[in-house]
Amino acid sequence: MRAIIGILIAIALIGCKKEVEKPVSMQDDVAFLASDSLQGRDTGTPYELMAADYIQKRYGALGLEPKGAGGYYQTFTFTPSNDPHREATFDSIASDATITGTNVIGYLDNKAETTVVIGAHYDHLGMGGEGSLYREGQAIHNGADDNASGVAVMLNLAKKVQDSALIKNNFLFIAFSGEELGLLGSNFFAKNPTIDLDKVTYMINMDMVGRLNEEKQLAVHGVGTSPVFKQTLFVNNNDRFQVSEHESGVGPSDHTSFYLQDIPVLHFFTGQHEDYHKPGDDAEKLNYEGMEAISSYIFDIVKDLGSQGELAFKKTKNESEEVPRFKVGLGVVPDYLYSGEGMRIDGVSEDRPAQRAGLIKGDIVVKMGDSTVTDMMSYMRALSSFEQGQKTKVIVQRDGKEVTVEVEF
Ligand SMILES: [Zn+2]
């Protein structure tokens, strides 16, 4: 059923150019990108290219200029790492051992001094594989929230930005590939930019923005990367969202690649859920009104920041130059919406160290070995210091009491 909807939208997109124009909605974008016919948009597959083609046609219809390496596409070739703890490496020549990903890049040139980058990754996990949390074999991972939702909001913003008189910035829109394999598309772009990165005033990343809950909790990461962000987020909110602010510019998504180039970044995120990285992350479970609200909020922020010239960059605390590398995993899903002290566990994976040690959903990790855990970043740093087979004491808060367990990695 979903496959049929996807094909119908594709036909409509190609066939409707001169017909009465019915604007493409965010539901339409997600329905196509997260349909079974796209087989989970795994990087380097023909299905990912079907998604890329859809996005480039949408850019074209929105009047964005191509800003890839000739046309809208910027391709990058890499050798995937067989070792999950080692990064993939980029290659200049494609071979049987390499994979080629495709970033899709469109530009709105307002002849302004500064450019705002607005990005969202469009690749996902295909039929499963290493990144999947599904344990019952191969199945299509549609990735509606992760991250058809971000692409849909990005395209919605591309329309909004054009409809208004936002001429104080140029806008670069990037649909990244290779995110799920380690932020590869954004990493490649940041090192091989198709515009002058010195003119980029800030970058906005949307990764998983489709599950706004009833409490309207919205996590924003990177708030510490420019002195103006806190105030701007606050004055434009008008109580629309319960915003949980996170300082660090380093996190598990594409904004990290821009932060590492000294560019202020904001990452918007509606939080973890039980369908995360599983086949059940489907289009009908998204909160489209919530996505519209998030798009409006970001649009208001972009408008507001337009009058501020080039934003000052600030390095954030608790971060090394690189994302910590992990030799071990705890086997938990962190609660990214949690803004208190420590790292709250939103889920534990079957038969992994956390579950074997008796940790449960809702536990708040406050100490691992000698390291105090105050937030996500200090948790990641603590975790990166452990080796396979090592044992350590982990202290968690559970129902207001401290519980100590021994974890074996
Ligand atoms: Zn993901």
GROMACS .gro file of C-alpha atoms and ligand atoms in nm:
model
  410
    1MET     CA    1   0.000   0.000   0.000
    2ARG     CA    2   0.268   0.243   0.098
    3ALA     CA    3   0.465   0.152  -0.213
    4ILE     CA    4   0.169   0.246  -0.429
    5ILE     CA    5   0.131   0.584  -0.260
    6GLY     CA    6   0.500   0.649  -0.320
    7ILE     CA    7   0.476   0.573  -0.689
    8LEU     CA    8   0.164   0.788  -0.726
    9ILE     CA    9   0.343   1.083  -0.569
   10ALA     CA   10   0.643   1.029  -0.795
   11ILE     CA   11   0.414   1.029  -1.099
   12ALA     CA   12   0.230   1.334  -0.969
   13LEU     CA   13   0.561   1.513  -0.921
   14ILE     CA   14   0.674   1.447  -1.276
   15GLY     CA   15   0.334   1.489  -1.439
   16CYS     CA   16   0.199   1.796  -1.263
   17LYS     CA   17   0.447   2.064  -1.362
   18LYS     CA   18   0.206   2.265  -1.572
   19GLU     CA   19  -0.114   2.154  -1.403
   20VAL     CA   20  -0.285   2.350  -1.128
   21GLU     CA   21  -0.012   2.352  -0.866
   22LYS     CA   22  -0.104   2.183  -0.546
   23PRO     CA   23   0.181   2.244  -0.306
   24VAL     CA   24   0.369   1.932  -0.199
   25SER     CA   25   0.303   1.876   0.170
   26MET     CA   26   0.539   1.734   0.429
   27GLN     CA   27   0.313   1.425   0.437
   28ASP     CA   28   0.372   1.383   0.063
   29ASP     CA   29   0.750   1.405   0.104
   30VAL     CA   30   0.756   1.158   0.393
   31ALA     CA   31   0.511   0.922   0.219
   32PHE     CA   32   0.747   0.897  -0.076
   33LEU     CA   33   1.080   0.886   0.106
   34ALA     CA   34   0.961   0.639   0.371
   35SER     CA   35   0.766   0.414   0.132
   36ASP     CA   36   0.857   0.047   0.100
   37SER     CA   37   0.952   0.109  -0.265
   38LEU     CA   38   1.259   0.299  -0.142
   39GLN     CA   39   1.374  -0.003   0.061
   40GLY     CA   40   1.511   0.201   0.349
   41ARG     CA   41   1.740   0.434   0.144
   42ASP     CA   42   2.066   0.260   0.228
   43THR     CA   43   2.372   0.465   0.126
   44GLY     CA   44   2.505   0.377  -0.219
   45THR     CA   45   2.202   0.175  -0.329
   46PRO     CA   46   1.975   0.251  -0.627
   47TYR     CA   47   1.701   0.314  -0.368
   48GLU     CA   48   1.901   0.592  -0.211
   49LEU     CA   49   1.943   0.738  -0.559
   50MET     CA   50   1.564   0.728  -0.608
   51ALA     CA   51   1.537   0.941  -0.296
   52ALA     CA   52   1.817   1.170  -0.420
   53ASP     CA   53   1.637   1.212  -0.751
   54TYR     CA   54   1.312   1.297  -0.572
   55ILE     CA   55   1.490   1.561  -0.362
   56GLN     CA   56   1.667   1.718  -0.660
   57LYS     CA   57   1.333   1.744  -0.845
   58ARG     CA   58   1.183   1.909  -0.539
   59TYR     CA   59   1.474   2.156  -0.529
   60GLY     CA   60   1.419   2.228  -0.897
   61ALA     CA   61   1.046   2.288  -0.847
   62LEU     CA   62   1.128   2.522  -0.557
   63GLY     CA   63   1.361   2.720  -0.781
   64LEU     CA   64   1.682   2.637  -0.595
   65GLU     CA   65   2.004   2.657  -0.792
   66PRO     CA   66   2.213   2.339  -0.823
   67LYS     CA   67   2.513   2.368  -0.590
   68GLY     CA   68   2.667   2.023  -0.592
   69ALA     CA   69   2.974   1.932  -0.791
   70GLY     CA   70   2.798   2.002  -1.124
   71GLY     CA   71   2.421   1.971  -1.082
   72TYR     CA   72   2.257   1.912  -0.747
   73TYR     CA   73   2.466   1.607  -0.659
   74GLN     CA   74   2.793   1.586  -0.473
   75THR     CA   75   2.913   1.227  -0.465
   76PHE     CA   76   3.173   1.079  -0.234
   77THR     CA   77   3.333   0.738  -0.243
   78PHE     CA   78   3.449   0.548   0.061
   79THR     CA   79   3.565   0.210   0.180
   80PRO     CA   80   3.328   0.095   0.451
   81SER     CA   81   3.499  -0.015   0.768
   82ASN     CA   82   3.451  -0.379   0.869
   83ASP     CA   83   3.557  -0.287   1.219
   84PRO     CA   84   3.269  -0.097   1.386
   85HIS     CA   85   3.516   0.103   1.594
   86ARG     CA   86   3.709   0.236   1.296
   87GLU     CA   87   3.587   0.509   1.067
   88ALA     CA   88   3.531   0.457   0.697
   89THR     CA   89   3.790   0.617   0.470
   90PHE     CA   90   3.725   0.830   0.162
   91ASP     CA   91   3.868   0.713  -0.171
   92SER     CA   92   3.933   0.900  -0.492
   93ILE     CA   93   3.865   0.598  -0.714
   94ALA     CA   94   3.558   0.376  -0.696
   95SER     CA   95   3.608   0.000  -0.697
   96ASP     CA   96   3.422  -0.318  -0.601
   97ALA     CA   97   3.522  -0.255  -0.240
   98THR     CA   98   3.388   0.101  -0.224
   99ILE     CA   99   3.048   0.261  -0.182
  100THR     CA  100   2.946   0.592  -0.337
  101GLY     CA  101   2.706   0.820  -0.150
  102THR     CA  102   2.531   1.127  -0.286
  103ASN     CA  103   2.465   1.458  -0.111
  104VAL     CA  104   2.190   1.667  -0.275
  105ILE     CA  105   2.262   2.040  -0.260
  106GLY     CA  106   2.048   2.339  -0.363
  107TYR     CA  107   2.116   2.709  -0.322
  108LEU     CA  108   1.914   3.025  -0.287
  109ASP     CA  109   2.141   3.313  -0.383
  110ASN     CA  110   2.021   3.641  -0.235
  111LYS     CA  111   2.355   3.810  -0.316
  112ALA     CA  112   2.403   3.845   0.058
  113GLU     CA  113   2.735   3.847   0.244
  114THR     CA  114   2.653   3.545   0.457
  115THR     CA  115   2.502   3.204   0.396
  116VAL     CA  116   2.290   2.987   0.624
  117VAL     CA  117   2.324   2.611   0.577
  118ILE     CA  118   2.009   2.408   0.643
  119GLY     CA  119   2.061   2.033   0.635
  120ALA     CA  120   1.905   1.694   0.705
  121HIS     CA  121   2.027   1.347   0.620
  122TYR     CA  122   1.811   1.136   0.389
  123ASP     CA  123   1.993   0.801   0.401
  124HIS     CA  124   1.875   0.528   0.636
  125LEU     CA  125   1.947   0.166   0.722
  126GLY     CA  126   1.806  -0.018   0.421
  127MET     CA  127   1.708  -0.370   0.528
  128GLY     CA  128   1.878  -0.340   0.867
  129GLY     CA  129   2.243  -0.418   0.922
  130GLU     CA  130   2.476  -0.293   1.189
  131GLY     CA  131   2.288   0.020   1.291
  132SER     CA  132   1.960  -0.164   1.335
  133LEU     CA  133   1.811  -0.246   1.674
  134TYR     CA  134   1.577  -0.504   1.517
  135ARG     CA  135   1.673  -0.857   1.609
  136GLU     CA  136   1.432  -1.062   1.397
  137GLY     CA  137   1.615  -1.070   1.065
  138GLN     CA  138   1.597  -0.848   0.758
  139ALA     CA  139   1.314  -0.602   0.708
  140ILE     CA  140   1.272  -0.267   0.537
  141HIS     CA  141   1.371   0.015   0.772
  142ASN     CA  142   1.156   0.297   0.634
  143GLY     CA  143   1.312   0.568   0.846
  144ALA     CA  144   1.014   0.803   0.847
  145ASP     CA  145   1.124   0.991   1.157
  146ASP     CA  146   1.492   0.909   1.089
  147ASN     CA  147   1.511   1.110   0.878
  148ALA     CA  148   1.243   1.162   0.614
  149SER     CA  149   1.097   1.400   0.874
  150GLY     CA  150   1.405   1.623   0.869
  151VAL     CA  151   1.416   1.629   0.488
  152ALA     CA  152   1.046   1.722   0.473
  153VAL     CA  153   1.096   2.009   0.719
  154MET     CA  154   1.404   2.121   0.523
  155LEU     CA  155   1.202   2.133   0.198
  156ASN     CA  156   0.921   2.313   0.380
  157LEU     CA  157   1.173   2.570   0.504
  158ALA     CA  158   1.312   2.611   0.151
  159LYS     CA  159   0.963   2.719   0.045
  160LYS     CA  160   0.911   2.947   0.345
  161VAL     CA  161   1.247   3.117   0.304
  162GLN     CA  162   1.161   3.201  -0.057
  163ASP     CA  163   0.812   3.324   0.006
  164SER     CA  164   0.940   3.590   0.240
  165ALA     CA  165   1.172   3.882   0.198
  166LEU     CA  166   1.462   3.707   0.369
  167ILE     CA  167   1.737   3.866   0.171
  168LYS     CA  168   1.999   3.919   0.437
  169ASN     CA  169   2.133   3.566   0.393
  170ASN     CA  170   2.184   3.318   0.115
  171PHE     CA  171   2.058   2.969   0.192
  172LEU     CA  172   2.224   2.639   0.116
  173PHE     CA  173   2.007   2.329   0.153
  174ILE     CA  174   2.182   1.993   0.187
  175ALA     CA  175   2.029   1.648   0.204
  176PHE     CA  176   2.316   1.441   0.339
  177SER     CA  177   2.398   1.083   0.252
  178GLY     CA  178   2.602   0.842   0.464
  179GLU     CA  179   2.490   0.978   0.803
  180GLU     CA  180   2.400   0.640   0.946
  181LEU     CA  181   2.747   0.508   0.854
  182GLY     CA  182   2.921   0.783   1.051
  183LEU     CA  183   2.826   1.135   0.932
  184LEU     CA  184   3.009   1.065   0.605
  185GLY     CA  185   2.819   1.299   0.372
  186SER     CA  186   2.847   1.600   0.601
  187ASN     CA  187   3.209   1.519   0.680
  188PHE     CA  188   3.288   1.507   0.308
  189PHE     CA  189   3.101   1.830   0.238
  190ALA     CA  190   3.272   2.014   0.526
  191LYS     CA  191   3.608   1.914   0.382
  192ASN     CA  192   3.506   1.964   0.018
  193PRO     CA  193   3.258   2.252   0.035
  194THR     CA  194   3.088   2.377  -0.281
  195ILE     CA  195   3.058   2.728  -0.135
  196ASP     CA  196   3.298   2.940   0.068
  197LEU     CA  197   3.263   2.806   0.424
  198ASP     CA  198   3.403   3.133   0.564
  199LYS     CA  199   3.075   3.295   0.462
  200VAL     CA  200   2.861   3.039   0.643
  201THR     CA  201   2.720   3.219   0.946
  202TYR     CA  202   2.556   2.912   1.104
  203MET     CA  203   2.420   2.567   1.025
  204ILE     CA  204   2.083   2.417   1.119
  205ASN     CA  205   2.045   2.040   1.129
  206MET     CA  206   1.718   1.853   1.159
  207ASP     CA  207   1.752   1.486   1.242
  208MET     CA  208   1.440   1.310   1.375
  209VAL     CA  209   1.184   1.588   1.410
  210GLY     CA  210   0.872   1.384   1.338
  211ARG     CA  211   0.767   1.264   1.682
  212LEU     CA  212   0.677   1.575   1.877
  213ASN     CA  213   0.495   1.447   2.186
  214GLU     CA  214   0.194   1.589   2.368
  215GLU     CA  215   0.415   1.778   2.609
  216LYS     CA  216   0.576   1.936   2.300
  217GLN     CA  217   0.928   1.857   2.418
  218LEU     CA  218   1.188   1.967   2.168
  219ALA     CA  219   1.559   1.908   2.219
  220VAL     CA  220   1.798   2.163   2.071
  221HIS     CA  221   2.168   2.079   2.062
  222GLY     CA  222   2.453   2.317   1.992
  223VAL     CA  223   2.298   2.601   2.192
  224GLY     CA  224   2.643   2.688   2.331
  225THR     CA  225   2.808   2.727   1.990
  226SER     CA  226   2.712   3.094   1.953
  227PRO     CA  227   2.638   3.351   2.228
  228VAL     CA  228   2.314   3.463   2.056
  229PHE     CA  229   2.143   3.123   2.038
  230LYS     CA  230   1.990   3.102   2.387
  231GLN     CA  231   1.815   3.434   2.366
  232THR     CA  232   1.701   3.372   2.008
  233LEU     CA  233   1.558   3.031   2.093
  234PHE     CA  234   1.378   3.178   2.391
  235VAL     CA  235   1.222   3.488   2.236
  236ASN     CA  236   1.097   3.302   1.930
  237ASN     CA  237   0.947   3.013   2.124
  238ASN     CA  238   0.648   3.195   2.275
  239ASP     CA  239   0.574   2.887   2.485
  240ARG     CA  240   0.518   2.674   2.176
  241PHE     CA  241   0.764   2.409   2.295
  242GLN     CA  242   0.927   2.279   2.609
  243VAL     CA  243   1.277   2.328   2.479
  244SER     CA  244   1.556   2.128   2.640
  245GLU     CA  245   1.881   2.301   2.558
  246HIS     CA  246   2.212   2.119   2.513
  247GLU     CA  247   2.532   2.317   2.485
  248SER     CA  248   2.761   2.091   2.290
  249GLY     CA  249   2.821   2.127   1.918
  250VAL     CA  250   2.935   1.765   1.905
  251GLY     CA  251   2.662   1.505   1.883
  252PRO     CA  252   2.552   1.199   1.690
  253SER     CA  253   2.441   1.384   1.375
  254ASP     CA  254   2.563   1.598   1.084
  255HIS     CA  255   2.587   1.935   1.261
  256THR     CA  256   2.903   1.796   1.427
  257SER     CA  257   3.087   1.816   1.093
  258PHE     CA  258   3.014   2.190   1.072
  259TYR     CA  259   3.089   2.260   1.437
  260LEU     CA  260   3.432   2.105   1.383
  261GLN     CA  261   3.487   2.374   1.114
  262ASP     CA  262   3.415   2.644   1.377
  263ILE     CA  263   3.065   2.713   1.250
  264PRO     CA  264   2.782   2.775   1.502
  265VAL     CA  265   2.527   2.492   1.483
  266LEU     CA  266   2.178   2.406   1.605
  267HIS     CA  267   2.035   2.056   1.592
  268PHE     CA  268   1.660   2.007   1.639
  269PHE     CA  269   1.535   1.669   1.766
  270THR     CA  270   1.200   1.543   1.898
  271GLY     CA  271   1.347   1.251   2.092
  272GLN     CA  272   1.391   0.877   2.101
  273HIS     CA  273   1.109   0.625   2.069
  274GLU     CA  274   1.059   0.250   2.055
  275ASP     CA  275   1.065   0.244   1.674
  276TYR     CA  276   1.410   0.405   1.661
  277HIS     CA  277   1.629   0.217   1.408
  278LYS     CA  278   1.359  -0.046   1.367
  279PRO     CA  279   1.127  -0.134   1.078
  280GLY     CA  280   0.834   0.027   1.262
  281ASP     CA  281   0.960   0.383   1.203
  282ASP     CA  282   0.676   0.448   0.960
  283ALA     CA  283   0.514   0.752   0.798
  284GLU     CA  284   0.175   0.715   0.968
  285LYS     CA  285   0.332   0.752   1.313
  286LEU     CA  286   0.464   1.103   1.254
  287ASN     CA  287   0.316   1.417   1.405
  288TYR     CA  288   0.281   1.638   1.096
  289GLU     CA  289   0.130   1.928   1.288
  290GLY     CA  290   0.433   1.909   1.513
  291MET     CA  291   0.662   1.922   1.209
  292GLU     CA  292   0.477   2.228   1.082
  293ALA     CA  293   0.521   2.392   1.424
  294ILE     CA  294   0.893   2.309   1.426
  295SER     CA  295   0.934   2.445   1.073
  296SER     CA  296   0.762   2.771   1.178
  297TYR     CA  297   0.980   2.796   1.487
  298ILE     CA  298   1.301   2.748   1.287
  299PHE     CA  299   1.176   2.995   1.028
  300ASP     CA  300   1.119   3.256   1.301
  301ILE     CA  301   1.468   3.190   1.435
  302VAL     CA  302   1.623   3.227   1.089
  303LYS     CA  303   1.434   3.553   1.032
  304ASP     CA  304   1.547   3.688   1.367
  305LEU     CA  305   1.911   3.591   1.311
  306GLY     CA  306   1.907   3.755   0.966
  307SER     CA  307   1.947   4.095   1.130
  308GLN     CA  308   2.250   3.992   1.335
  309GLY     CA  309   2.520   3.972   1.067
  310GLU     CA  310   2.775   3.693   1.091
  311LEU     CA  311   2.729   3.505   1.417
  312ALA     CA  312   3.016   3.468   1.661
  313PHE     CA  313   3.135   3.111   1.713
  314LYS     CA  314   3.200   2.964   2.054
  315LYS     CA  315   3.363   2.635   2.138
  316THR     CA  316   3.153   2.436   2.380
  317LYS     CA  317   3.271   2.271   2.697
  318ASN     CA  318   3.299   1.898   2.749
  319GLU     CA  319   3.416   1.823   2.405
  320SER     CA  320   3.732   1.703   2.246
  321GLU     CA  321   3.815   1.790   1.886
  322GLU     CA  322   3.677   1.455   1.784
  323VAL     CA  323   3.372   1.256   1.873
  324PRO     CA  324   3.495   1.000   2.126
  325ARG     CA  325   3.568   0.663   1.977
  326PHE     CA  326   3.411   0.367   2.145
  327LYS     CA  327   3.564   0.027   2.189
  328VAL     CA  328   3.264  -0.086   2.392
  329GLY     CA  329   2.892  -0.015   2.419
  330LEU     CA  330   2.660  -0.021   2.717
  331GLY     CA  331   2.361  -0.130   2.508
  332VAL     CA  332   2.124   0.150   2.605
  333VAL     CA  333   1.922   0.413   2.422
  334PRO     CA  334   1.993   0.748   2.590
  335ASP     CA  335   1.705   0.988   2.652
  336TYR     CA  336   1.813   1.290   2.450
  337LEU     CA  337   1.522   1.496   2.581
  338TYR     CA  338   1.641   1.462   2.939
  339SER     CA  339   1.791   1.790   3.055
  340GLY     CA  340   1.875   1.712   3.419
  341GLU     CA  341   2.208   1.593   3.563
  342GLY     CA  342   2.336   1.263   3.428
  343MET     CA  343   2.231   1.040   3.137
  344ARG     CA  344   1.882   0.894   3.155
  345ILE     CA  345   1.830   0.554   2.995
  346ASP     CA  346   1.533   0.540   2.761
  347GLY     CA  347   1.569   0.174   2.672
  348VAL     CA  348   1.803  -0.122   2.721
  349SER     CA  349   1.896  -0.368   2.448
  350GLU     CA  350   1.856  -0.740   2.503
  351ASP     CA  351   2.159  -0.928   2.631
  352ARG     CA  352   2.397  -0.632   2.632
  353PRO     CA  353   2.613  -0.514   2.927
  354ALA     CA  354   2.352  -0.275   3.074
  355GLN     CA  355   2.075  -0.533   3.075
  356ARG     CA  356   2.305  -0.804   3.212
  357ALA     CA  357   2.400  -0.569   3.496
  358GLY     CA  358   2.033  -0.510   3.577
  359LEU     CA  359   1.999  -0.154   3.449
  360ILE     CA  360   1.649  -0.057   3.341
  361LYS     CA  361   1.467   0.214   3.146
  362GLY     CA  362   1.445   0.529   3.355
  363ASP     CA  363   1.775   0.479   3.538
  364ILE     CA  364   1.990   0.791   3.539
  365VAL     CA  365   2.361   0.716   3.506
  366VAL     CA  366   2.558   0.956   3.727
  367LYS     CA  367   2.891   0.781   3.753
  368MET     CA  368   3.089   0.528   3.549
  369GLY     CA  369   3.413   0.408   3.704
  370ASP     CA  370   3.598   0.722   3.812
  371SER     CA  371   3.407   0.954   3.580
  372THR     CA  372   3.114   1.163   3.694
  373VAL     CA  373   2.842   1.172   3.430
  374THR     CA  374   2.668   1.508   3.411
  375ASP     CA  375   2.531   1.500   3.056
  376MET     CA  376   2.543   1.312   2.723
  377MET     CA  377   2.891   1.436   2.640
  378SER     CA  378   3.048   1.334   2.969
  379TYR     CA  379   2.871   0.998   2.934
  380MET     CA  380   3.025   0.949   2.590
  381ARG     CA  381   3.366   1.048   2.718
  382ALA     CA  382   3.340   0.810   3.011
  383LEU     CA  383   3.229   0.528   2.783
  384SER     CA  384   3.514   0.588   2.540
  385SER     CA  385   3.769   0.507   2.813
  386PHE     CA  386   3.663   0.142   2.855
  387GLU     CA  387   3.794  -0.167   2.679
  388GLN     CA  388   3.625  -0.490   2.583
  389GLY     CA  389   3.614  -0.733   2.877
  390GLN     CA  390   3.673  -0.461   3.137
  391LYS     CA  391   3.450  -0.440   3.446
  392THR     CA  392   3.343  -0.117   3.610
  393LYS     CA  393   3.105   0.015   3.875
  394VAL     CA  394   2.816   0.221   3.740
  395ILE     CA  395   2.606   0.433   3.975
  396VAL     CA  396   2.253   0.520   3.871
  397GLN     CA  397   1.966   0.709   4.031
  398ARG     CA  398   1.654   0.494   4.046
  399ASP     CA  399   1.338   0.633   4.206
  400GLY     CA  400   1.545   0.887   4.393
  401LYS     CA  401   1.786   0.630   4.533
  402GLU     CA  402   2.143   0.555   4.429
  403VAL     CA  403   2.196   0.205   4.295
  404THR     CA  404   2.541   0.066   4.218
  405VAL     CA  405   2.584  -0.215   3.967
  406GLU     CA  406   2.884  -0.382   3.810
  407VAL     CA  407   2.894  -0.369   3.433
  408GLU     CA  408   3.111  -0.598   3.224
  409PHE     CA  409   3.182  -0.476   2.871
  410ZN      ZN  410   1.957   0.712   1.247
   0.00000   0.00000   0.00000
